[in-house]
Coordinates of C-alpha atoms in Angstrom, one line a residue:
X1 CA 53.9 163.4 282.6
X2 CA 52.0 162.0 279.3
X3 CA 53.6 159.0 278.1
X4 CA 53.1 158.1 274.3
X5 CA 52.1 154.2 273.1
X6 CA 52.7 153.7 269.6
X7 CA 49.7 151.5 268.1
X8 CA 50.0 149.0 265.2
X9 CA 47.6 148.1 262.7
X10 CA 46.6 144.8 264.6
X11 CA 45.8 147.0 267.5
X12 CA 43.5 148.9 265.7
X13 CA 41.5 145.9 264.7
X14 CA 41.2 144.6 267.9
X15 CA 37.9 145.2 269.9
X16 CA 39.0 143.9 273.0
X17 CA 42.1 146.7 273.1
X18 CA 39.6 149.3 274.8
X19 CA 38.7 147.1 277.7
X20 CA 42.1 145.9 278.1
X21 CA 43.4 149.4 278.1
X22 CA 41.3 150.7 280.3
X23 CA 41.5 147.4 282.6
X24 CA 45.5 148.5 282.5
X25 CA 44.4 152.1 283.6
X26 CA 42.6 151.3 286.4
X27 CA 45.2 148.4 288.0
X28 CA 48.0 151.0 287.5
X29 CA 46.4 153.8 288.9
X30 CA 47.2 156.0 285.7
X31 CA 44.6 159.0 284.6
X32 CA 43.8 158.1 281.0
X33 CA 44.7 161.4 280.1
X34 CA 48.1 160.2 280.7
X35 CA 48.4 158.3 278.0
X36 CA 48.7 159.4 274.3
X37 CA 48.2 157.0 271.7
X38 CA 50.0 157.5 268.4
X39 CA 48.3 156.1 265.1
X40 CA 49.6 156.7 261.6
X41 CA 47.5 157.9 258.6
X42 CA 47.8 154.5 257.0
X43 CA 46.8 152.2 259.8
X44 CA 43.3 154.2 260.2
X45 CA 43.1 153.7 256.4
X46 CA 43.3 150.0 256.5
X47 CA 39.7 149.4 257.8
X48 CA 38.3 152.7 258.7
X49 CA 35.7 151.7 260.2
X50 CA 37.0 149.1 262.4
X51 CA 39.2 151.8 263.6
X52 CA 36.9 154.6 264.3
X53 CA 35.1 151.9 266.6
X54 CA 37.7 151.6 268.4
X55 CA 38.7 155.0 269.0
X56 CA 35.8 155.9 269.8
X57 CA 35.7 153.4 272.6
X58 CA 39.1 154.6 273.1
X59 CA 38.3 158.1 273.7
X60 CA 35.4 157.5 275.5
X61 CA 37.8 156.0 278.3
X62 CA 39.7 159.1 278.6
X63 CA 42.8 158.5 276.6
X64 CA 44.5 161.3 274.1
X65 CA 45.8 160.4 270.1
X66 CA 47.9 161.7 268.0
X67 CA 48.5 161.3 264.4
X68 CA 52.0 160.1 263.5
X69 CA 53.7 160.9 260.3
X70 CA 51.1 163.2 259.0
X71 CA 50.8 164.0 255.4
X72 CA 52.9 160.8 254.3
X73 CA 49.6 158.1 254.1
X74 CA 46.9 158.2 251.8
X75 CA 44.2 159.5 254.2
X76 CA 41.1 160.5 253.3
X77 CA 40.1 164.0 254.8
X78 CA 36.4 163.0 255.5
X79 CA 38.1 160.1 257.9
X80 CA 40.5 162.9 259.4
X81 CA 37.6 165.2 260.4
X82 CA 35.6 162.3 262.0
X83 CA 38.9 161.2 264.5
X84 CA 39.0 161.5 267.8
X85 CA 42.5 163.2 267.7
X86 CA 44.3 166.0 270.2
X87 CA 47.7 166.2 268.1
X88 CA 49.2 166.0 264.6
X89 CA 52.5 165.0 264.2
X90 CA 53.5 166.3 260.9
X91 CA 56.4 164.1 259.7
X92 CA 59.6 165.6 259.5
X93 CA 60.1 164.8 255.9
X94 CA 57.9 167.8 255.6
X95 CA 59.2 169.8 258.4
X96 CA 63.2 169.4 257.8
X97 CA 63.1 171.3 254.5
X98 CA 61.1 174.1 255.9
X99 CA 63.5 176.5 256.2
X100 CA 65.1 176.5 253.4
X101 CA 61.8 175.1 250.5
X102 CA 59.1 177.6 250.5
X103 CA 56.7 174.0 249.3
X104 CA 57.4 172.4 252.3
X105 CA 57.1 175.4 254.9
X106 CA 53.7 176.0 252.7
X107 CA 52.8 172.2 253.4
X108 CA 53.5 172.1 257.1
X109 CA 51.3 175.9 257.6
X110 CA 48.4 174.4 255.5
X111 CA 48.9 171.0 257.5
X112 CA 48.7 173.4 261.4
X113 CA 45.9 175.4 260.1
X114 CA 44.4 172.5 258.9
X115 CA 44.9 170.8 262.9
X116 CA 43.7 174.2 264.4
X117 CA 40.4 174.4 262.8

């Protein structure tokens, strides 16, 4: 079972959350692999370099992320390509329109073949 930690922008910024994770990890006796740590578009955005320290650090340990609420930030696609991420979760503005708005189902198969390569 994976379980799924939402992260805030004030997580992000925090240096210490790697060690502190990992510190949580190892006293629970939980595979970091276990855990999947959602980020949005916009908290990466708000000091991207900050963030890609941390989840580097992050990833390093062992844990998986996941992009929350794709394609509704203002990322930029040279920070995308650089993450550390397993998963996008395409938000469902996008995805709920699908099937009936050829725009959107065009969005959301440019947004997985984006993911898969």
């Amino acid at each position: 079972m994976t379980v799924a930690v939402n992260l805030s922008v004030r997580n992000l910024q925090d240096s210490r959350l790697p060690e502190q994770i990992a510190q949580l990890l190892e006293a629970c006796g939980v595979a970091p692999a276990r855990i999947m740590l959602e980020i949005t578009e916009s908290a990466i955005m708000s000091d991207p370099q900050k963030t890609m320290t941390v989840l580097k650090r992050l990833k390093e340990i062992g844990v998986r992320f996941s992009i929350d609420d794709f394609g509704t930030g203002y990322s930029s696609l040279g920070y995308l390509k650089m993450l550390p991420v397993d998963e996008i979760k395409i938000d469902k503005s996008f995805v709920i329109n699908m099937a009936m708005g050829i725009k959107d189902a065009a969005i959301v198969r440019s947004i997985i073949d984006l993911g898969q390569n």
